[in-house]
PDB file of C-alpha atoms in Angstrom:
ATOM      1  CA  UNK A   1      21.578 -11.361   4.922  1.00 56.00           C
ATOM      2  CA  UNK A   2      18.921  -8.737   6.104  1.00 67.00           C
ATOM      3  CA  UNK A   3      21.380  -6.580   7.380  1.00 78.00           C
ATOM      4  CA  UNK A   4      23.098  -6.847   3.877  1.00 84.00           C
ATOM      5  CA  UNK A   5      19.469  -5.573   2.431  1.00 84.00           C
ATOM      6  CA  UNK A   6      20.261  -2.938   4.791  1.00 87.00           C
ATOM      7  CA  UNK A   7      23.354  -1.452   4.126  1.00 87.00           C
ATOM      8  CA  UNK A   8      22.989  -1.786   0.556  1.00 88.00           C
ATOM      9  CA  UNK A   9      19.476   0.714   0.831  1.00 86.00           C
ATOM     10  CA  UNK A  10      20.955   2.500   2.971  1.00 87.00           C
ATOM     11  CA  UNK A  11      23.877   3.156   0.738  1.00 88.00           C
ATOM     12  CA  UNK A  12      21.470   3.933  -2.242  1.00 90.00           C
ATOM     13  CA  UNK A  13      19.869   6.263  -0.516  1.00 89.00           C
ATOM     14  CA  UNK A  14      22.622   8.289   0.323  1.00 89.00           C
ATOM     15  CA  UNK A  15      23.951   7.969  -3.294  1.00 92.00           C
ATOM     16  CA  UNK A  16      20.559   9.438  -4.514  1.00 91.00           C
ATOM     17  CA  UNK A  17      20.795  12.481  -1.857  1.00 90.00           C
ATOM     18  CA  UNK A  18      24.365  13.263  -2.992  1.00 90.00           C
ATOM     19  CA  UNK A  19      22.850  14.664  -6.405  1.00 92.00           C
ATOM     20  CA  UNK A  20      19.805  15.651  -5.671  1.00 89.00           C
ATOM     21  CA  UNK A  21      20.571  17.451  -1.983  1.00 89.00           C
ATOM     22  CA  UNK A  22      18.271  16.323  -0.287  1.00 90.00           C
ATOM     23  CA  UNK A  23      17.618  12.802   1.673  1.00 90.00           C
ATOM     24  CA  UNK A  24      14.310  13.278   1.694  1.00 91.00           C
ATOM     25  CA  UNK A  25      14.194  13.773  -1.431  1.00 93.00           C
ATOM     26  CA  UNK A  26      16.167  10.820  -2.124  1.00 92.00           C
ATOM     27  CA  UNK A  27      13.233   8.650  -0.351  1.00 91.00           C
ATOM     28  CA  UNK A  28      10.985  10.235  -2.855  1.00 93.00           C
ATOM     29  CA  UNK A  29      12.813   8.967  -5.934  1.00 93.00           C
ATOM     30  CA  UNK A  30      13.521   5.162  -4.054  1.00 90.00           C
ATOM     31  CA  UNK A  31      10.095   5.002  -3.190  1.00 90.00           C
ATOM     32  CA  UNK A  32       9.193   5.810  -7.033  1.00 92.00           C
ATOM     33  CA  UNK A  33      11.518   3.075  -7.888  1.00 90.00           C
ATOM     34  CA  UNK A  34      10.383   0.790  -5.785  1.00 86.00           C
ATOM     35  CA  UNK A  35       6.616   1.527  -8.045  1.00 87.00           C
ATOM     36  CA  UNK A  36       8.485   0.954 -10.966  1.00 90.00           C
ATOM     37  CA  UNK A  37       9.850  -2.377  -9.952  1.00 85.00           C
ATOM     38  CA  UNK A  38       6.316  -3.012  -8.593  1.00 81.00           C
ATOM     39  CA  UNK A  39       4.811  -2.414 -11.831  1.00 83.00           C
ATOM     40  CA  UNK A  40       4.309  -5.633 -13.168  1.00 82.00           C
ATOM     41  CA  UNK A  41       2.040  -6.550 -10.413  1.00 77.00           C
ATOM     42  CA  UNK A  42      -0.195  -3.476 -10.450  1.00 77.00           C
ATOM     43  CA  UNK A  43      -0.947  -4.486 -13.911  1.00 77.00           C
ATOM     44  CA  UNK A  44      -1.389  -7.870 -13.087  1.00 74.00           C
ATOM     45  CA  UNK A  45      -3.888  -6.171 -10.209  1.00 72.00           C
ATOM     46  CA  UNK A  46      -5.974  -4.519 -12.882  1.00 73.00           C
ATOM     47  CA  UNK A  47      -6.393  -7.643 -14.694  1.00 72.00           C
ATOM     48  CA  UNK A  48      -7.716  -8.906 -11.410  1.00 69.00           C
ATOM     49  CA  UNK A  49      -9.804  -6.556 -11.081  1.00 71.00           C
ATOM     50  CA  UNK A  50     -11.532  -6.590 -14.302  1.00 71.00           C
ATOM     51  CA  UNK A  51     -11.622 -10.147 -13.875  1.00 69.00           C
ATOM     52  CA  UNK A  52     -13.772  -9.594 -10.869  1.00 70.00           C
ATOM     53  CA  UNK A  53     -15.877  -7.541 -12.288  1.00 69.00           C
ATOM     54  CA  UNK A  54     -16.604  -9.527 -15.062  1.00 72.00           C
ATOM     55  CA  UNK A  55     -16.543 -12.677 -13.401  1.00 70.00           C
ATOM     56  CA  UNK A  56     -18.959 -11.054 -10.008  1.00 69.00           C
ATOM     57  CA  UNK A  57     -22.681 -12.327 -11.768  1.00 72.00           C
ATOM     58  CA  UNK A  58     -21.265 -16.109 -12.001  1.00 75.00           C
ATOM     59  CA  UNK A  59     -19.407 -15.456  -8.708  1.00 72.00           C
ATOM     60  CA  UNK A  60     -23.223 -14.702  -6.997  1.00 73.00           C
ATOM     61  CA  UNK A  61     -24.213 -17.641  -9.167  1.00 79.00           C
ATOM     62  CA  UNK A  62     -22.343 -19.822  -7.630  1.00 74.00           C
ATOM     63  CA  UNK A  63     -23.094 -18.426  -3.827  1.00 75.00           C
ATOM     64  CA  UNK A  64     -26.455 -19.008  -4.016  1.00 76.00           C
ATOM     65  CA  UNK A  65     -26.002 -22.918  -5.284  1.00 76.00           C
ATOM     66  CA  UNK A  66     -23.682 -23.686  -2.625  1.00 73.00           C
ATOM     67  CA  UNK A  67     -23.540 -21.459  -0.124  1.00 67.00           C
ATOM     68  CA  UNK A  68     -24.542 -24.488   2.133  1.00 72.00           C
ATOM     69  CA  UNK A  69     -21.512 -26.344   1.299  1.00 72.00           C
ATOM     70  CA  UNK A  70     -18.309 -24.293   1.601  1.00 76.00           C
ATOM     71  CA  UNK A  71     -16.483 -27.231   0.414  1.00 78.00           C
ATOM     72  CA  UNK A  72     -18.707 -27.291  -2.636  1.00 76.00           C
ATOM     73  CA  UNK A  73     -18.352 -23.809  -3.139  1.00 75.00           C
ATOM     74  CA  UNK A  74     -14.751 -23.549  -3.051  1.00 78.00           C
ATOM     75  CA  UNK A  75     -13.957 -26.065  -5.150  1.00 79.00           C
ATOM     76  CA  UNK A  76     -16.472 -24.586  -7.513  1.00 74.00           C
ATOM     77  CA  UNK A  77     -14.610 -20.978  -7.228  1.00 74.00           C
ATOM     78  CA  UNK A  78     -10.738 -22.574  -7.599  1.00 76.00           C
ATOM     79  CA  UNK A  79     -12.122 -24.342 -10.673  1.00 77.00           C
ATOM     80  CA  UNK A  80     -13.828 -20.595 -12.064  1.00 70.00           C
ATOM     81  CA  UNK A  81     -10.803 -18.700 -11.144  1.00 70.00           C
ATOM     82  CA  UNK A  82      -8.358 -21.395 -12.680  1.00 71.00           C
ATOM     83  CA  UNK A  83     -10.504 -21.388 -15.702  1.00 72.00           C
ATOM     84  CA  UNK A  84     -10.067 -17.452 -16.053  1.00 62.00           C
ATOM     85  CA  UNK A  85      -6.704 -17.761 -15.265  1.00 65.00           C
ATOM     86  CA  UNK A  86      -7.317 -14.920 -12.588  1.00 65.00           C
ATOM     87  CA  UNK A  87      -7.130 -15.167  -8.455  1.00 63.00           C
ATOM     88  CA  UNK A  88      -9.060 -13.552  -5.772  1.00 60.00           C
ATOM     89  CA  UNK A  89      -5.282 -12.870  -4.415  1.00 59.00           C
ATOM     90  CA  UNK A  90      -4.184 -10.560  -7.743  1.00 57.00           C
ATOM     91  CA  UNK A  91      -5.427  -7.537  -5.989  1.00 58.00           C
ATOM     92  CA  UNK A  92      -3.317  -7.849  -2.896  1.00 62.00           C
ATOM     93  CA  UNK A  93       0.079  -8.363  -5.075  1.00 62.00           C
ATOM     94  CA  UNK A  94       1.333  -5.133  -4.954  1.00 62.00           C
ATOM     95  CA  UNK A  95       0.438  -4.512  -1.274  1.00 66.00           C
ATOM     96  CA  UNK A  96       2.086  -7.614   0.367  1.00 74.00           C
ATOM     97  CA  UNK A  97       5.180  -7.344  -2.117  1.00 72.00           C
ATOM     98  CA  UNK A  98       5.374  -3.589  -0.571  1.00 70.00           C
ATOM     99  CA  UNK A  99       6.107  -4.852   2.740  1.00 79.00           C
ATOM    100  CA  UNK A 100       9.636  -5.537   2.853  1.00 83.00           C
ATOM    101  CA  UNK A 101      10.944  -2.581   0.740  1.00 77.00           C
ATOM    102  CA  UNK A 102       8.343  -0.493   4.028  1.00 74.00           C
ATOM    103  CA  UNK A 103       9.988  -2.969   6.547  1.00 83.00           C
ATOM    104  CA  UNK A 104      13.723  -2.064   5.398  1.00 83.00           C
ATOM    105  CA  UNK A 105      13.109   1.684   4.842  1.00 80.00           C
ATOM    106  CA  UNK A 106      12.469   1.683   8.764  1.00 79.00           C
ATOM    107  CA  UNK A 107      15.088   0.012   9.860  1.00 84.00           C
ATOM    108  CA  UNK A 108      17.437   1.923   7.757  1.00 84.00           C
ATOM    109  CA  UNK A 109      15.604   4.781   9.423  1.00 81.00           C
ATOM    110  CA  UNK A 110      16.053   3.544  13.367  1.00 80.00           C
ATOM    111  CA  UNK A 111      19.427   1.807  13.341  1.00 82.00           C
ATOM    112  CA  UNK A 112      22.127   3.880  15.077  1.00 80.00           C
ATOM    113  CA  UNK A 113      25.049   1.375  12.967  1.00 83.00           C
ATOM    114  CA  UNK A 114      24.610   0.159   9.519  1.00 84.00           C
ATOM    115  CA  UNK A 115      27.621  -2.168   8.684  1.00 76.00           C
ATOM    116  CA  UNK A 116      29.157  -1.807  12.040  1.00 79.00           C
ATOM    117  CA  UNK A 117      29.615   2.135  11.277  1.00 81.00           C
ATOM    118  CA  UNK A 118      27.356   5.041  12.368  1.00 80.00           C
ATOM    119  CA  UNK A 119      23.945   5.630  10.852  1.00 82.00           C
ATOM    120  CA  UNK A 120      24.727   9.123   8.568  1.00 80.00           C
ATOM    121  CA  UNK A 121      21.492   9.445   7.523  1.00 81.00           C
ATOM    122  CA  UNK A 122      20.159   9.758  10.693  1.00 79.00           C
ATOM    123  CA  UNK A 123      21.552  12.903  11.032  1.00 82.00           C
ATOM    124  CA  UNK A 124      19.597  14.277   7.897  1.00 86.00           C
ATOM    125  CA  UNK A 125      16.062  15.651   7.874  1.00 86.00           C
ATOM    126  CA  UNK A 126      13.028  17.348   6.288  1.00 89.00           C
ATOM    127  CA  UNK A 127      12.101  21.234   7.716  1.00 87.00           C
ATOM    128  CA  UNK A 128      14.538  20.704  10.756  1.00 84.00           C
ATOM    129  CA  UNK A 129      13.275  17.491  11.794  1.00 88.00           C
ATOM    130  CA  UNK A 130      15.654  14.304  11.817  1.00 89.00           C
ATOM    131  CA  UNK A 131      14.328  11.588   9.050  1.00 87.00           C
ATOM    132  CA  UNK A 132      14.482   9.027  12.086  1.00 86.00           C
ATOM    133  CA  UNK A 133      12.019  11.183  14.557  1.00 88.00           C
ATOM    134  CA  UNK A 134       8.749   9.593  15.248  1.00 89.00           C
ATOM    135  CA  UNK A 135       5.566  11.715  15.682  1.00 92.00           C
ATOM    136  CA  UNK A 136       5.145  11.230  19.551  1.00 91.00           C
ATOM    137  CA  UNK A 137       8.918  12.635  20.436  1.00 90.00           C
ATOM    138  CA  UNK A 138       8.503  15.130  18.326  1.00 90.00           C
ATOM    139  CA  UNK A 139       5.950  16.149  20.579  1.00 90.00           C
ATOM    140  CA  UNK A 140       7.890  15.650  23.284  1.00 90.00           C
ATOM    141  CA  UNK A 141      11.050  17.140  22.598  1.00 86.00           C
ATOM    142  CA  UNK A 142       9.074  20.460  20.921  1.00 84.00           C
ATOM    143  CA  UNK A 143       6.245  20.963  21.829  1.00 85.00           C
ATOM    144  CA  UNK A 144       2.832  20.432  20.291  1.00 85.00           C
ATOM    145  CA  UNK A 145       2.676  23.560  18.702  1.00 84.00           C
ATOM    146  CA  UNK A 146       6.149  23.606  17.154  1.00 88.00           C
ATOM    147  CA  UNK A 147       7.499  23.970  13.366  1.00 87.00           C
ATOM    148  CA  UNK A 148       8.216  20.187  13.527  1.00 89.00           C
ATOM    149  CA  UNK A 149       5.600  18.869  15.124  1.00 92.00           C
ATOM    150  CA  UNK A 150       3.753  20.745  12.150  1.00 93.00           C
ATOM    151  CA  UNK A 151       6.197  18.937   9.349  1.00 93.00           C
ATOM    152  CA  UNK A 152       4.243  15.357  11.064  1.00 95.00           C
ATOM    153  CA  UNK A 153       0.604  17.212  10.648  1.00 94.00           C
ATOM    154  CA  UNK A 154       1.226  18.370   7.053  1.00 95.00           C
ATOM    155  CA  UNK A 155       2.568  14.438   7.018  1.00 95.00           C
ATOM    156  CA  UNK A 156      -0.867  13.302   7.747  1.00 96.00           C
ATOM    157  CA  UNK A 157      -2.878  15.710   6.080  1.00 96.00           C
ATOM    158  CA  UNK A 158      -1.327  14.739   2.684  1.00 96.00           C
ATOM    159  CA  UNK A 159      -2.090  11.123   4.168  1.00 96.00           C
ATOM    160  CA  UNK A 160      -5.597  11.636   4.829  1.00 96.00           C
ATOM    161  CA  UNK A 161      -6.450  13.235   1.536  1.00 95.00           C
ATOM    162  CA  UNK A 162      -4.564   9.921  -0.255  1.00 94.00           C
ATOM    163  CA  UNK A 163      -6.879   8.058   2.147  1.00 93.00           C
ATOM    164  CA  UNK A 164     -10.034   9.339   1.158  1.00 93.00           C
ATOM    165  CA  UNK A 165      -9.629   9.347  -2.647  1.00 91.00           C
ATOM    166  CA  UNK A 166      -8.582   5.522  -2.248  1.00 88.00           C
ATOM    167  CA  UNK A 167     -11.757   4.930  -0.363  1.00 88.00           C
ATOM    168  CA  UNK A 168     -14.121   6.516  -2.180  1.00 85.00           C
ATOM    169  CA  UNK A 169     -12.380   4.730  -5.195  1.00 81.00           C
ATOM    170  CA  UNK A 170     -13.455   1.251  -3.298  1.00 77.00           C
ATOM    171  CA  UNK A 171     -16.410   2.541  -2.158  1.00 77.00           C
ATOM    172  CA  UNK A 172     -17.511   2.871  -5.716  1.00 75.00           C
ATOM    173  CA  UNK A 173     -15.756  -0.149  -7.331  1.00 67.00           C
ATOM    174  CA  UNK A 174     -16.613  -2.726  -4.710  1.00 64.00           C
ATOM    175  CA  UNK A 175     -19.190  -5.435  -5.239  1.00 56.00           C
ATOM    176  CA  UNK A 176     -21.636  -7.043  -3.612  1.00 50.00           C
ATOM    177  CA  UNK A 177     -19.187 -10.634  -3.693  1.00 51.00           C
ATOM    178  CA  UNK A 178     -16.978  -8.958  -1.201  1.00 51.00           C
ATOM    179  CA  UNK A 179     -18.536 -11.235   2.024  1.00 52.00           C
ATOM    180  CA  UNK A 180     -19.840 -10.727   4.764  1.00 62.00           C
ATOM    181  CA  UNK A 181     -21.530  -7.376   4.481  1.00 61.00           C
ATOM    182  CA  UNK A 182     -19.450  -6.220   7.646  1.00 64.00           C
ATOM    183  CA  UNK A 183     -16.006  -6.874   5.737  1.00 60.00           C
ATOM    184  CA  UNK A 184     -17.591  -4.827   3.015  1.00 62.00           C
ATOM    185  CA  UNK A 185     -18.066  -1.636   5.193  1.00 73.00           C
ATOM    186  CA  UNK A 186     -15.005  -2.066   7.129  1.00 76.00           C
ATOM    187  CA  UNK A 187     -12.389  -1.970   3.689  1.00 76.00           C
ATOM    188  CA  UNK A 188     -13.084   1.490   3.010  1.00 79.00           C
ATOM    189  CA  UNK A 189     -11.597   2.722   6.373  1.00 85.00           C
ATOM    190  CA  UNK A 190      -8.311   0.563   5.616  1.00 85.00           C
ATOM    191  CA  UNK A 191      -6.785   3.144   3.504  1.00 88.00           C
ATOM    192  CA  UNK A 192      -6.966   5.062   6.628  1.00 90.00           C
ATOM    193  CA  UNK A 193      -4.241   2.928   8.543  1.00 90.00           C
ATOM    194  CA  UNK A 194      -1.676   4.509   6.918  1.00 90.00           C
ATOM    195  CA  UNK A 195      -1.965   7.680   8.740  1.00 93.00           C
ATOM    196  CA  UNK A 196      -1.966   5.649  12.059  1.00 92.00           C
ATOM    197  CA  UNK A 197       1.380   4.051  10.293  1.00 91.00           C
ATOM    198  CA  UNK A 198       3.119   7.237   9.746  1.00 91.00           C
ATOM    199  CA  UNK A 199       2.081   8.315  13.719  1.00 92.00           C
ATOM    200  CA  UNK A 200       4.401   5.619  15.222  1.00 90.00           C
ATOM    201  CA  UNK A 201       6.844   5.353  12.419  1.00 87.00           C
ATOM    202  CA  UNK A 202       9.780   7.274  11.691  1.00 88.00           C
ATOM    203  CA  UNK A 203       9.552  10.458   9.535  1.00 91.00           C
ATOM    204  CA  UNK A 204      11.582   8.995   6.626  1.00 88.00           C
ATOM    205  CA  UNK A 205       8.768   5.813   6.494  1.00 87.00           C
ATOM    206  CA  UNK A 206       5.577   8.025   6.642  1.00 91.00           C
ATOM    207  CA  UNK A 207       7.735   9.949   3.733  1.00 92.00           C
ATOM    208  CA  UNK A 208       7.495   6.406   1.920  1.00 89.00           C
ATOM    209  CA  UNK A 209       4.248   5.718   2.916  1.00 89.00           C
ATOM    210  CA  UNK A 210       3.184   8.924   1.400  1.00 94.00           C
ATOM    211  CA  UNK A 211       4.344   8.973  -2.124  1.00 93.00           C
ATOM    212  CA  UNK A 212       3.435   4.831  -2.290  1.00 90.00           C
ATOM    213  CA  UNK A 213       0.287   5.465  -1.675  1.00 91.00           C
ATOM    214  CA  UNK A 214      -0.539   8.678  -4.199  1.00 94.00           C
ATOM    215  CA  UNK A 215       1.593   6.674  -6.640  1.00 91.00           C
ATOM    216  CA  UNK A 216      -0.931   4.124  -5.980  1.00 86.00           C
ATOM    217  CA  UNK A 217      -4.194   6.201  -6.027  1.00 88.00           C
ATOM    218  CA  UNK A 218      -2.735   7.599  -9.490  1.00 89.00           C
ATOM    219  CA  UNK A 219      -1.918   4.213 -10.551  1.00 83.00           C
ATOM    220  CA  UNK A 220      -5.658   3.005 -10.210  1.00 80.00           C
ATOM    221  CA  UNK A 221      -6.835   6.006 -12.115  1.00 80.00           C
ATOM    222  CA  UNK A 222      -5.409   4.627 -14.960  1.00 80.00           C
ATOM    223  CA  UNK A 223      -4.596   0.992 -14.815  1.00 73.00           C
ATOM    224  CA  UNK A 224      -8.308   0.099 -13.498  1.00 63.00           C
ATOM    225  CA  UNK A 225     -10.152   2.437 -15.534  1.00 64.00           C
ATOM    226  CA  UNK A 226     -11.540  -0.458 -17.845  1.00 50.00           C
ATOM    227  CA  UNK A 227     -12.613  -2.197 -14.717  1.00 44.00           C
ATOM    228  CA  UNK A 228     -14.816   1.020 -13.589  1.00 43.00           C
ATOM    229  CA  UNK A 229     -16.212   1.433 -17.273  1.00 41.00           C
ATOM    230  CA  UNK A 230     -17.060  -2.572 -17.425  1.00 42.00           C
TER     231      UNK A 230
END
């Protein structure tokens, strides 16, 4: 069945680069679909989110009643959270449902055969560099001062600017109910990982992981600006 899931992106793919000339181009415009069919749960993430905000002074509450008894205490916050109809899980939706349409773009993007034929969009690229190189033979095979070893660093660059406007976004929005205080300073770096991602994945993936997470940064801007006026 996976290998179904497969063929069938790997076909869309190609059907998108037919018109528009351009595979990676094509990954732009899947990825954007992909947001689309994701939509749904980003709202359903901002409604989260205001729901935390709202909800973070009887969230404390709570805490300091029975912080001594976790089983107290989290029988206390299923019953708040069912109440509000709401979950401390909303805001991870859209992340976690990413994760297969990420896992299938790669292996579209490192199988030699799809459907027991060769792997044509392997042969594609962005700037002169194959949509299925990885960052580290890139370096390898070119050099580290080389035209496509500098299509991975504008890669990253674009990555680390997403990055830090998603962490200073959580930076700002986060609240003192995100526990323990270490957890707290540590989430701000996460948005970071992607650029790590994108060194060890193939170029088509840190392609995806590029325009999913700026559609995501915009996304925030104006689904969850109630939550930052609240």
């Amino acid at each position: 069945m996976f290998d179904s899931v497969i063929a069938s992106v790997a076909d869309l793919i190609a059907a998108l680069a037919e018109p528009l000339g351009s595979t990676a181009l094509a990954i732009v415009v899947f990825t954007v679909l992909v947001r689309l069919l994701l939509l749904p749960l980003s709202v359903m993430q901002a409604r989260g989110e205001r729901a935390r905000v709202r909800l973070a002074p009887e969230l404390q509450r709570l805490r300091k009643r029975h912080g001594r008894n976790p089983e107290r205490l989290q029988r206390e916050l299923a019953a708040l959270y069912a109440r509000e109809r709401t979950s401390p899980l909303a805001g991870c939706l859209p992340s976690m449902a990413q994760m297969p349409f990420l896992m299938v773009t790669y292996q579209v993007f490192i199988s030699s055969t799809i459907a027991g034929q060769a792997n044509a969009l392997l042969t594609h690229g962005l700037l002169g560099v194959p949509l299925g190189q990885q960052f580290a033979s890139t370096v390898a095979g070119f050099g580290l001062l080389s035209g496509p070893t500098l299509v991975f660093a504008g890669l990253f660059l674009l990555l680390v600017a997403v990055a830090w406007i998603t962490s200073r976004r959580m930076r700002r929005t986060m609240g003192e109910e995100v526990q323990p205080a270490a957890l707290r300073r540590m989430m701000p770096l996460l948005p970071y990982g992607t650029v790590l991602a994108a060194a060890v994945l193939p170029l088509a993936a840190g392609i995806y992981l590029l325009v999913t997470t700026a559609w995501a940064a915009g996304e925030k801007a104006v689904l969850h600006r109630p939550a930052l006026a609240a």
